[in-house]
PDB file of C-alpha atoms in Angstrom:
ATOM      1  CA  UNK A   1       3.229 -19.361  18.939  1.00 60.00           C
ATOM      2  CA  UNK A   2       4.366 -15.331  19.345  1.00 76.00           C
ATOM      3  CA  UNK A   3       6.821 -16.287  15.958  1.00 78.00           C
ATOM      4  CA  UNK A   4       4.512 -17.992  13.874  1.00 74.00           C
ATOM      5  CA  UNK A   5       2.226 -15.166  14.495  1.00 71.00           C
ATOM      6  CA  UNK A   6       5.379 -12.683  13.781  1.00 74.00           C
ATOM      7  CA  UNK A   7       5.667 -14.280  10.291  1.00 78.00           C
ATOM      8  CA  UNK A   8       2.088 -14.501   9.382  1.00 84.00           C
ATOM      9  CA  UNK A   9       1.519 -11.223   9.982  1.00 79.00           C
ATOM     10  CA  UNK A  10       4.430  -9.988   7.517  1.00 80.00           C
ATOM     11  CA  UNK A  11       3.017 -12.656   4.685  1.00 85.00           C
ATOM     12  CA  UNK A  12      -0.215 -11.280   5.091  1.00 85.00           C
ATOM     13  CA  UNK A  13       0.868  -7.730   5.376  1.00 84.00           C
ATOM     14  CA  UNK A  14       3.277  -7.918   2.400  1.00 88.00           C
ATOM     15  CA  UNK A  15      -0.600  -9.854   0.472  1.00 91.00           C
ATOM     16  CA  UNK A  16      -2.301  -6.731   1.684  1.00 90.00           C
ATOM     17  CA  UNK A  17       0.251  -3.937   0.625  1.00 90.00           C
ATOM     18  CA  UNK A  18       0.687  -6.208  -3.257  1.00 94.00           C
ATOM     19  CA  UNK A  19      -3.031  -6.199  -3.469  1.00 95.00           C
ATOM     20  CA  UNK A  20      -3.278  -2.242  -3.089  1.00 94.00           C
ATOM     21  CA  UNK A  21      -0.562  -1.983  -6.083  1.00 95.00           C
ATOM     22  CA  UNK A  22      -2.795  -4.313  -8.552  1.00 97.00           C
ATOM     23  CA  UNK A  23      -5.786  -2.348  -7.358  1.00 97.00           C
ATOM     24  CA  UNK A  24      -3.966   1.050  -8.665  1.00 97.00           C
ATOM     25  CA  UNK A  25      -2.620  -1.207 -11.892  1.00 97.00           C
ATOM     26  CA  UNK A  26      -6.755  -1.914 -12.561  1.00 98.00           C
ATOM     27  CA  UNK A  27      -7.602   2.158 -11.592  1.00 97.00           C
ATOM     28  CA  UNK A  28      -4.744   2.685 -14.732  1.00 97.00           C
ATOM     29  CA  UNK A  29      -5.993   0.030 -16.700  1.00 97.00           C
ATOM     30  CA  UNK A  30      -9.202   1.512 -16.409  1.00 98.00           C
ATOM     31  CA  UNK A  31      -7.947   5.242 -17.333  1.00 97.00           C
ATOM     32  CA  UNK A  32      -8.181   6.382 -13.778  1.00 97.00           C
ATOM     33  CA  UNK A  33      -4.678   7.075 -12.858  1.00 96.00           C
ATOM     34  CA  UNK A  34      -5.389  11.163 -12.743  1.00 96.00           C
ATOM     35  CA  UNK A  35      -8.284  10.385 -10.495  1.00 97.00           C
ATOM     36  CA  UNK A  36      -6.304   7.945  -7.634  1.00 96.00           C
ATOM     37  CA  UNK A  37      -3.514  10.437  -7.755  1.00 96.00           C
ATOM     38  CA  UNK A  38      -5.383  12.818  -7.078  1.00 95.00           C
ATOM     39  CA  UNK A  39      -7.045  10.931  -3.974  1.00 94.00           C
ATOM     40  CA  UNK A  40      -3.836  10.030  -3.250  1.00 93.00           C
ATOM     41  CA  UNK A  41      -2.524  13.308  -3.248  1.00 92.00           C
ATOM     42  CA  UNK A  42      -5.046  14.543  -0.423  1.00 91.00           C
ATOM     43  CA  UNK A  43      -4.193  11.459   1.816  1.00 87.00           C
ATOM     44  CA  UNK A  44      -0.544  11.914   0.757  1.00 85.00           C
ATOM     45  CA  UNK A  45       0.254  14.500   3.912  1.00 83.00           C
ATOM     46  CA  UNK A  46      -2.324  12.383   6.691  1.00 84.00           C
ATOM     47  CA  UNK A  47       0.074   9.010   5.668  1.00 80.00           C
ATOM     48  CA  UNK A  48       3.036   9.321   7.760  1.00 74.00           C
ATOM     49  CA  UNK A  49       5.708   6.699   7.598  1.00 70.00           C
ATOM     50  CA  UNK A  50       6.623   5.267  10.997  1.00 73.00           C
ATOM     51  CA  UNK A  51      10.045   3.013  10.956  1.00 69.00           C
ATOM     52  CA  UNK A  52       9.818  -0.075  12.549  1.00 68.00           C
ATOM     53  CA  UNK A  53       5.771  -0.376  12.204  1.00 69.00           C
ATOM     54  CA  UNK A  54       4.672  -2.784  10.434  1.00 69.00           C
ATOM     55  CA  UNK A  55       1.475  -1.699   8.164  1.00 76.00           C
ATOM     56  CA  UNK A  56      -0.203  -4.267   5.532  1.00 77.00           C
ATOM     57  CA  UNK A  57      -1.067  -1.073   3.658  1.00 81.00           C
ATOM     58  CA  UNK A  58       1.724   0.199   1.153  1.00 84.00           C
ATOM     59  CA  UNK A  59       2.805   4.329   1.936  1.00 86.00           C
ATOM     60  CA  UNK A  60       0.734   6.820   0.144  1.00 90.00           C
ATOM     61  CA  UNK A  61       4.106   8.781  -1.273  1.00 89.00           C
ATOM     62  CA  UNK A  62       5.203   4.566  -2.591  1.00 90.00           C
ATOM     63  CA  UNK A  63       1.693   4.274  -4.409  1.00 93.00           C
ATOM     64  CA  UNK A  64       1.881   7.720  -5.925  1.00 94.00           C
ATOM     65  CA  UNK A  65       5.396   7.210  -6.791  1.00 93.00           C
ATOM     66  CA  UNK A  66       4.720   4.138  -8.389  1.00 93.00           C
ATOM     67  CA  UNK A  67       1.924   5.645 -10.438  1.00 94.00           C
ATOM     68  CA  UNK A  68       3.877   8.390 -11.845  1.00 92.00           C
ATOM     69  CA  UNK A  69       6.287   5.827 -12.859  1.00 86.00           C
TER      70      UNK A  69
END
């Protein structure tokens, strides 16, 4: 049960962190992409990667870098 758990949780975390990224696709979309990097940019030193943890939320620094293409 302690592996099927294992893999669900890295489906669903990898739903999760794809999820955030259309989010910020909309927020550009929308003409908001100065706005969430600039959100971003505040949360940007608080969101501190940690190897080996598993997060279903994508890194602050990968969403900004994303956004600024």
């Amino acid at each position: 049960a302690n592996i099927h758990l294992q893999l669900l949780g890295r489906s669903w975390a990898q739903f999760w962190r794809q999820r955030d990224f259309i989010a910020d696709d909309y927020a550009v979309k929308l003409g908001q992409a100065d706005s969430l990097m600039g959100i971003l940019e505040i949360y940007r030193h608080i969101d501190v990667a940690q190897p080996y943890l598993l997060t279903n939320r994508p890194y602050t620094a990968e969403r900004l870098d994303r956004l600024k293409g």
